[in-house]
PDB file of C-alpha atoms in Angstrom:
ATOM      1  CA  MET A   1    -155.324 -56.913-139.678  1.00  0.00           C
ATOM      2  CA  ASP A   2    -158.514 -58.612-138.246  1.00  0.00           C
ATOM      3  CA  PRO A   3    -159.715 -57.462-134.805  1.00  0.00           C
ATOM      4  CA  GLN A   4    -157.700 -60.230-132.853  1.00  0.00           C
ATOM      5  CA  GLN A   5    -154.473 -59.588-134.669  1.00  0.00           C
ATOM      6  CA  TYR A   6    -154.608 -55.745-133.907  1.00  0.00           C
ATOM      7  CA  GLU A   7    -155.468 -56.631-130.433  1.00  0.00           C
ATOM      8  CA  ASN A   8    -152.254 -58.625-129.984  1.00  0.00           C
ATOM      9  CA  PHE A   9    -150.249 -56.035-131.834  1.00  0.00           C
ATOM     10  CA  TYR A  10    -151.467 -53.314-129.307  1.00  0.00           C
ATOM     11  CA  HIS A  11    -150.548 -55.184-126.219  1.00  0.00           C
ATOM     12  CA  LEU A  12    -147.322 -56.286-127.603  1.00  0.00           C
ATOM     13  CA  LEU A  13    -146.295 -52.902-128.303  1.00  0.00           C
ATOM     14  CA  LEU A  14    -147.601 -51.722-124.768  1.00  0.00           C
ATOM     15  CA  LYS A  15    -144.921 -53.951-123.503  1.00  0.00           C
ATOM     16  CA  HIS A  16    -142.416 -51.836-125.145  1.00  0.00           C
ATOM     17  CA  LYS A  17    -144.049 -48.740-123.848  1.00  0.00           C
ATOM     18  CA  ILE A  18    -145.428 -47.588-126.968  1.00  0.00           C
ATOM     19  CA  GLU A  19    -149.083 -46.691-126.805  1.00  0.00           C
ATOM     20  CA  LEU A  20    -150.971 -46.738-130.129  1.00  0.00           C
ATOM     21  CA  VAL A  21    -153.615 -44.007-130.394  1.00  0.00           C
ATOM     22  CA  THR A  22    -156.503 -46.267-131.501  1.00  0.00           C
ATOM     23  CA  THR A  23    -157.443 -48.779-128.887  1.00  0.00           C
ATOM     24  CA  PRO A  24    -158.433 -52.321-129.856  1.00  0.00           C
ATOM     25  CA  SER A  25    -162.025 -51.277-129.197  1.00  0.00           C
ATOM     26  CA  SER A  26    -161.987 -48.217-131.327  1.00  0.00           C
ATOM     27  CA  TYR A  27    -160.222 -50.400-134.122  1.00  0.00           C
ATOM     28  CA  ASN A  28    -163.148 -53.060-134.009  1.00  0.00           C
ATOM     29  CA  LEU A  29    -165.883 -50.527-134.055  1.00  0.00           C
ATOM     30  CA  MET A  30    -164.654 -48.887-137.305  1.00  0.00           C
ATOM     31  CA  HIS A  31    -163.084 -51.846-138.935  1.00  0.00           C
ATOM     32  CA  LEU A  32    -166.409 -54.006-138.937  1.00  0.00           C
ATOM     33  CA  PHE A  33    -169.028 -52.367-140.538  1.00  0.00           C
ATOM     34  CA  PRO A  34    -172.048 -53.951-138.267  1.00  0.00           C
ATOM     35  CA  ASN A  35    -170.214 -52.766-135.152  1.00  0.00           C
ATOM     36  CA  VAL A  36    -170.913 -48.994-136.228  1.00  0.00           C
ATOM     37  CA  TYR A  37    -174.114 -49.334-138.067  1.00  0.00           C
ATOM     38  CA  ASN A  38    -176.351 -48.285-135.339  1.00  0.00           C
ATOM     39  CA  TYR A  39    -174.545 -44.890-135.198  1.00  0.00           C
ATOM     40  CA  LEU A  40    -175.046 -44.455-138.710  1.00  0.00           C
ATOM     41  CA  ALA A  41    -178.388 -46.258-139.483  1.00  0.00           C
ATOM     42  CA  GLU A  42    -180.303 -43.327-140.547  1.00  0.00           C
ATOM     43  CA  ASP A  43    -177.830 -42.167-143.202  1.00  0.00           C
ATOM     44  CA  THR A  44    -176.883 -45.546-144.674  1.00  0.00           C
ATOM     45  CA  ALA A  45    -178.282 -48.458-146.261  1.00  0.00           C
ATOM     46  CA  ARG A  46    -180.415 -51.092-144.409  1.00  0.00           C
ATOM     47  CA  LEU A  47    -178.635 -54.391-143.925  1.00  0.00           C
ATOM     48  CA  LYS A  48    -179.012 -57.848-142.320  1.00  0.00           C
ATOM     49  CA  ILE A  49    -176.364 -59.638-140.590  1.00  0.00           C
ATOM     50  CA  TYR A  50    -175.582 -63.427-140.777  1.00  0.00           C
ATOM     51  CA  PRO A  51    -173.018 -65.944-139.244  1.00  0.00           C
ATOM     52  CA  LEU A  52    -170.551 -67.185-141.623  1.00  0.00           C
ATOM     53  CA  HIS A  53    -171.706 -70.272-143.580  1.00  0.00           C
ATOM     54  CA  SER A  54    -175.267 -70.060-142.263  1.00  0.00           C
ATOM     55  CA  PRO A  55    -178.245 -70.569-144.582  1.00  0.00           C
ATOM     56  CA  ILE A  56    -179.643 -67.552-146.013  1.00  0.00           C
ATOM     57  CA  ASP A  57    -183.150 -67.585-147.097  1.00  0.00           C
ATOM     58  CA  VAL A  58    -183.076 -65.512-150.416  1.00  0.00           C
ATOM     59  CA  GLU A  59    -186.914 -65.521-150.313  1.00  0.00           C
ATOM     60  CA  GLU A  60    -186.842 -63.509-147.104  1.00  0.00           C
ATOM     61  CA  LEU A  61    -184.252 -61.215-148.265  1.00  0.00           C
ATOM     62  CA  LYS A  62    -186.251 -60.326-151.430  1.00  0.00           C
ATOM     63  CA  LYS A  63    -189.273 -59.486-149.470  1.00  0.00           C
ATOM     64  CA  GLU A  64    -186.824 -56.873-147.636  1.00  0.00           C
ATOM     65  CA  PHE A  65    -184.996 -55.681-150.338  1.00  0.00           C
ATOM     66  CA  HIS A  66    -185.643 -54.706-153.985  1.00  0.00           C
ATOM     67  CA  ARG A  67    -182.070 -55.379-154.462  1.00  0.00           C
ATOM     68  CA  PHE A  68    -179.070 -56.266-152.248  1.00  0.00           C
ATOM     69  CA  MET A  69    -175.457 -56.717-152.165  1.00  0.00           C
ATOM     70  CA  VAL A  70    -173.142 -59.306-150.153  1.00  0.00           C
ATOM     71  CA  LYS A  71    -169.906 -58.564-148.169  1.00  0.00           C
ATOM     72  CA  ASP A  72    -168.488 -59.882-144.981  1.00  0.00           C
ATOM     73  CA  PHE A  73    -168.072 -57.505-142.043  1.00  0.00           C
ATOM     74  CA  VAL A  74    -165.111 -55.696-143.683  1.00  0.00           C
ATOM     75  CA  LYS A  75    -165.277 -56.077-147.546  1.00  0.00           C
ATOM     76  CA  SER A  76    -167.271 -57.149-150.675  1.00  0.00           C
ATOM     77  CA  VAL A  77    -165.655 -58.789-153.695  1.00  0.00           C
ATOM     78  CA  LYS A  78    -166.218 -56.123-156.299  1.00  0.00           C
ATOM     79  CA  GLY A  79    -163.937 -56.477-159.372  1.00  0.00           C
ATOM     80  CA  THR A  80    -164.734 -60.226-159.587  1.00  0.00           C
ATOM     81  CA  GLN A  81    -167.286 -62.091-161.293  1.00  0.00           C
ATOM     82  CA  PHE A  82    -169.400 -62.263-158.181  1.00  0.00           C
ATOM     83  CA  PRO A  83    -172.724 -60.044-158.978  1.00  0.00           C
ATOM     84  CA  LYS A  84    -172.749 -56.668-158.140  1.00  0.00           C
ATOM     85  CA  TYR A  85    -176.209 -57.083-156.708  1.00  0.00           C
ATOM     86  CA  PHE A  86    -179.052 -59.516-156.538  1.00  0.00           C
ATOM     87  CA  ASP A  87    -182.584 -58.891-157.450  1.00  0.00           C
ATOM     88  CA  SER A  88    -185.999 -60.656-157.514  1.00  0.00           C
ATOM     89  CA  MET A  89    -184.952 -62.840-160.279  1.00  0.00           C
ATOM     90  CA  VAL A  90    -182.564 -64.843-158.353  1.00  0.00           C
ATOM     91  CA  THR A  91    -183.302 -68.215-156.926  1.00  0.00           C
ATOM     92  CA  GLN A  92    -182.384 -69.708-153.475  1.00  0.00           C
ATOM     93  CA  SER A  93    -180.224 -72.462-155.664  1.00  0.00           C
ATOM     94  CA  GLU A  94    -178.532 -69.799-157.837  1.00  0.00           C
ATOM     95  CA  PHE A  95    -177.688 -67.521-154.469  1.00  0.00           C
ATOM     96  CA  ASP A  96    -176.232 -70.685-152.704  1.00  0.00           C
ATOM     97  CA  GLN A  97    -173.963 -71.195-155.724  1.00  0.00           C
ATOM     98  CA  TRP A  98    -172.965 -67.705-155.438  1.00  0.00           C
ATOM     99  CA  MET A  99    -172.303 -67.822-152.021  1.00  0.00           C
ATOM    100  CA  ASP A 100    -169.890 -70.690-152.439  1.00  0.00           C
ATOM    101  CA  VAL A 101    -168.043 -68.526-154.906  1.00  0.00           C
ATOM    102  CA  PHE A 102    -168.035 -65.447-152.439  1.00  0.00           C
ATOM    103  CA  TYR A 103    -166.266 -67.744-149.735  1.00  0.00           C
ATOM    104  CA  LYS A 104    -163.719 -68.770-152.166  1.00  0.00           C
ATOM    105  CA  TYR A 105    -162.883 -65.295-153.189  1.00  0.00           C
ATOM    106  CA  ARG A 106    -162.493 -64.024-149.768  1.00  0.00           C
ATOM    107  CA  GLY A 107    -160.664 -67.188-148.530  1.00  0.00           C
ATOM    108  CA  ASP A 108    -158.369 -66.302-145.482  1.00  0.00           C
ATOM    109  CA  LEU A 109    -159.427 -62.650-145.666  1.00  0.00           C
ATOM    110  CA  LEU A 110    -163.071 -63.495-144.457  1.00  0.00           C
ATOM    111  CA  THR A 111    -163.781 -61.612-141.435  1.00  0.00           C
ATOM    112  CA  GLY A 112    -166.708 -61.606-138.923  1.00  0.00           C
ATOM    113  CA  GLY A 113    -169.950 -62.895-140.636  1.00  0.00           C
ATOM    114  CA  ILE A 114    -172.033 -62.100-143.718  1.00  0.00           C
ATOM    115  CA  VAL A 115    -173.678 -58.742-144.250  1.00  0.00           C
ATOM    116  CA  VAL A 116    -176.580 -58.458-146.832  1.00  0.00           C
ATOM    117  CA  LYS A 117    -176.996 -54.613-147.549  1.00  0.00           C
ATOM    118  CA  GLU A 118    -179.455 -52.892-149.546  1.00  0.00           C
ATOM    119  CA  PHE A 119    -178.343 -51.762-152.911  1.00  0.00           C
ATOM    120  CA  LEU A 120    -178.112 -48.013-153.427  1.00  0.00           C
ATOM    121  CA  ASP A 121    -178.312 -46.406-156.782  1.00  0.00           C
ATOM    122  CA  LEU A 122    -175.341 -44.121-157.273  1.00  0.00           C
ATOM    123  CA  LYS A 123    -175.126 -41.104-159.219  1.00  0.00           C
ATOM    124  CA  PHE A 124    -172.473 -41.287-162.067  1.00  0.00           C
ATOM    125  CA  TYR A 125    -170.662 -38.452-163.599  1.00  0.00           C
ATOM    126  CA  HIS A 126    -168.789 -39.829-166.712  1.00  0.00           C
ATOM    127  CA  THR A 127    -168.945 -43.329-165.757  1.00  0.00           C
ATOM    128  CA  HIS A 128    -167.686 -42.470-162.084  1.00  0.00           C
ATOM    129  CA  SER A 129    -169.724 -42.586-159.137  1.00  0.00           C
ATOM    130  CA  ASN A 130    -169.154 -39.628-156.895  1.00  0.00           C
ATOM    131  CA  GLU A 131    -167.769 -40.915-153.785  1.00  0.00           C
ATOM    132  CA  TYR A 132    -165.492 -38.896-151.249  1.00  0.00           C
ATOM    133  CA  ARG A 133    -163.662 -40.484-148.265  1.00  0.00           C
ATOM    134  CA  VAL A 134    -163.125 -38.188-145.360  1.00  0.00           C
ATOM    135  CA  PHE A 135    -160.344 -38.841-142.686  1.00  0.00           C
ATOM    136  CA  TYR A 136    -161.299 -38.086-139.361  1.00  0.00           C
ATOM    137  CA  MET A 137    -158.277 -37.222-136.870  1.00  0.00           C
ATOM    138  CA  ASN A 138    -159.011 -36.544-133.202  1.00  0.00           C
ATOM    139  CA  HIS A 139    -162.912 -35.903-134.330  1.00  0.00           C
ATOM    140  CA  ARG A 140    -161.873 -33.339-136.913  1.00  0.00           C
ATOM    141  CA  PRO A 141    -162.838 -34.105-140.783  1.00  0.00           C
ATOM    142  CA  ALA A 142    -159.141 -33.222-141.286  1.00  0.00           C
ATOM    143  CA  VAL A 143    -159.085 -34.574-145.042  1.00  0.00           C
ATOM    144  CA  ILE A 144    -161.632 -34.920-147.500  1.00  0.00           C
ATOM    145  CA  ALA A 145    -160.849 -36.478-151.032  1.00  0.00           C
ATOM    146  CA  GLN A 146    -162.674 -37.711-154.144  1.00  0.00           C
ATOM    147  CA  ASN A 147    -162.556 -41.537-154.021  1.00  0.00           C
ATOM    148  CA  SER A 148    -163.789 -42.810-157.374  1.00  0.00           C
ATOM    149  CA  ASP A 149    -162.051 -40.687-160.148  1.00  0.00           C
ATOM    150  CA  GLN A 150    -164.957 -38.541-160.593  1.00  0.00           C
ATOM    151  CA  PRO A 151    -164.815 -35.261-162.371  1.00  0.00           C
ATOM    152  CA  PRO A 152    -163.041 -32.344-160.052  1.00  0.00           C
ATOM    153  CA  ASP A 153    -166.414 -30.375-160.405  1.00  0.00           C
ATOM    154  CA  ALA A 154    -168.764 -33.231-158.869  1.00  0.00           C
ATOM    155  CA  PRO A 155    -170.748 -31.971-156.329  1.00  0.00           C
ATOM    156  CA  PHE A 156    -169.190 -32.159-152.792  1.00  0.00           C
ATOM    157  CA  PRO A 157    -171.096 -34.191-149.816  1.00  0.00           C
ATOM    158  CA  PRO A 158    -173.312 -31.662-147.274  1.00  0.00           C
ATOM    159  CA  GLN A 159    -170.972 -30.244-144.721  1.00  0.00           C
ATOM    160  CA  ASN A 160    -173.418 -30.808-142.094  1.00  0.00           C
ATOM    161  CA  LEU A 161    -173.676 -34.645-142.823  1.00  0.00           C
ATOM    162  CA  ILE A 162    -169.885 -34.765-142.774  1.00  0.00           C
ATOM    163  CA  GLU A 163    -169.714 -32.965-139.499  1.00  0.00           C
ATOM    164  CA  LYS A 164    -172.566 -35.189-138.005  1.00  0.00           C
ATOM    165  CA  TYR A 165    -170.353 -38.087-137.921  1.00  0.00           C
ATOM    166  CA  SER A 166    -167.162 -36.245-136.490  1.00  0.00           C
ATOM    167  CA  ALA A 167    -167.791 -37.620-132.825  1.00  0.00           C
ATOM    168  CA  LEU A 168    -167.610 -41.653-133.441  1.00  0.00           C
ATOM    169  CA  ASP A 169    -165.790 -43.391-130.811  1.00  0.00           C
ATOM    170  CA  SER A 170    -162.409 -43.502-132.401  1.00  0.00           C
ATOM    171  CA  PRO A 171    -159.392 -41.019-132.664  1.00  0.00           C
ATOM    172  CA  PHE A 172    -158.575 -41.962-136.343  1.00  0.00           C
ATOM    173  CA  TYR A 173    -161.263 -43.129-138.988  1.00  0.00           C
ATOM    174  CA  THR A 174    -162.755 -42.962-142.270  1.00  0.00           C
ATOM    175  CA  VAL A 175    -166.399 -42.489-143.646  1.00  0.00           C
ATOM    176  CA  ASP A 176    -167.204 -42.902-147.135  1.00  0.00           C
ATOM    177  CA  TYR A 177    -170.035 -40.999-148.639  1.00  0.00           C
ATOM    178  CA  ALA A 178    -171.670 -41.330-152.180  1.00  0.00           C
ATOM    179  CA  GLU A 179    -174.051 -39.135-153.986  1.00  0.00           C
ATOM    180  CA  LEU A 180    -177.305 -41.237-155.071  1.00  0.00           C
ATOM    181  CA  THR A 181    -179.256 -40.666-158.305  1.00  0.00           C
ATOM    182  CA  ASP A 182    -181.910 -38.414-156.488  1.00  0.00           C
ATOM    183  CA  GLY A 183    -179.002 -36.203-155.213  1.00  0.00           C
ATOM    184  CA  SER A 184    -179.242 -37.255-151.763  1.00  0.00           C
ATOM    185  CA  TRP A 185    -176.204 -38.515-149.662  1.00  0.00           C
ATOM    186  CA  ARG A 186    -175.581 -41.877-148.066  1.00  0.00           C
ATOM    187  CA  ILE A 187    -172.567 -43.349-145.912  1.00  0.00           C
ATOM    188  CA  ILE A 188    -171.514 -46.276-147.914  1.00  0.00           C
ATOM    189  CA  GLU A 189    -168.552 -47.589-145.789  1.00  0.00           C
ATOM    190  CA  THR A 190    -166.388 -46.881-142.682  1.00  0.00           C
ATOM    191  CA  GLY A 191    -162.758 -48.094-141.885  1.00  0.00           C
ATOM    192  CA  ASP A 192    -159.972 -47.668-139.396  1.00  0.00           C
ATOM    193  CA  GLY A 193    -157.896 -44.774-140.301  1.00  0.00           C
ATOM    194  CA  GLY A 194    -154.843 -46.870-140.428  1.00  0.00           C
ATOM    195  CA  VAL A 195    -156.128 -49.409-142.716  1.00  0.00           C
ATOM    196  CA  SER A 196    -158.132 -47.147-145.234  1.00  0.00           C
ATOM    197  CA  GLY A 197    -156.294 -46.472-148.305  1.00  0.00           C
ATOM    198  CA  ILE A 198    -155.457 -42.577-149.187  1.00  0.00           C
ATOM    199  CA  PRO A 199    -157.212 -41.690-152.334  1.00  0.00           C
ATOM    200  CA  GLU A 200    -155.300 -41.175-155.435  1.00  0.00           C
ATOM    201  CA  SER A 201    -156.840 -37.772-155.473  1.00  0.00           C
ATOM    202  CA  CYS A 202    -155.556 -36.597-152.192  1.00  0.00           C
ATOM    203  CA  ASP A 203    -152.460 -34.350-151.804  1.00  0.00           C
ATOM    204  CA  TYR A 204    -150.189 -36.957-149.847  1.00  0.00           C
ATOM    205  CA  ILE A 205    -147.866 -34.029-148.253  1.00  0.00           C
ATOM    206  CA  GLN A 206    -151.205 -32.332-146.923  1.00  0.00           C
ATOM    207  CA  PHE A 207    -152.451 -35.649-145.592  1.00  0.00           C
ATOM    208  CA  PHE A 208    -149.308 -36.288-143.414  1.00  0.00           C
ATOM    209  CA  GLN A 209    -149.334 -32.683-142.462  1.00  0.00           C
ATOM    210  CA  GLU A 210    -152.917 -32.798-141.202  1.00  0.00           C
ATOM    211  CA  LEU A 211    -151.856 -36.006-139.357  1.00  0.00           C
ATOM    212  CA  HIS A 212    -148.913 -34.608-137.569  1.00  0.00           C
ATOM    213  CA  LYS A 213    -151.056 -31.168-136.999  1.00  0.00           C
ATOM    214  CA  ASN A 214    -153.978 -33.234-135.433  1.00  0.00           C
ATOM    215  CA  PHE A 215    -151.961 -35.759-133.487  1.00  0.00           C
TER     216      PHE A 215
END
């Protein structure tokens, strides 16, 4: 649901005396990455934000970023023909044509505005990046799961980094962490806990036991 749909849903349920644990403001915070960005800025990629369908000066982007990727406030279009990133070789004309493609791919799912993010060099193990998804339940990192089919013995995110983001203003949310080629770790995504997919590596029974225990 986009934030307005969620707000409508929340208030309709209230009329039936059902109060969701996640308020519309908390949903809005975690579902739309630019809203939570300032809380994560020192541990995530730099970004610039643009209104939908507004002109984007690619020369300015090339001055700001060595390489950069494009998404809306919620998702990218990875897994499509859209470039994984752009670099200093892209021209304004090429970039504008690709943005037309981006808008077509996102279609009715387009949310918020456009986010241009610094592209991070992720570390790979046997062709898989080393990414983890952490589900925070009532401000506890209750479930930590590999999120990219990496080998089971791939390094784990630093515990102090995971704990650092356990107090964001939502009772149920996710933060995705990834290892970079230099061995450091960065946040690459956040999400509302009810929207974020449960990784295949996760023990589903344990997940719902944790959900029950923490709520």
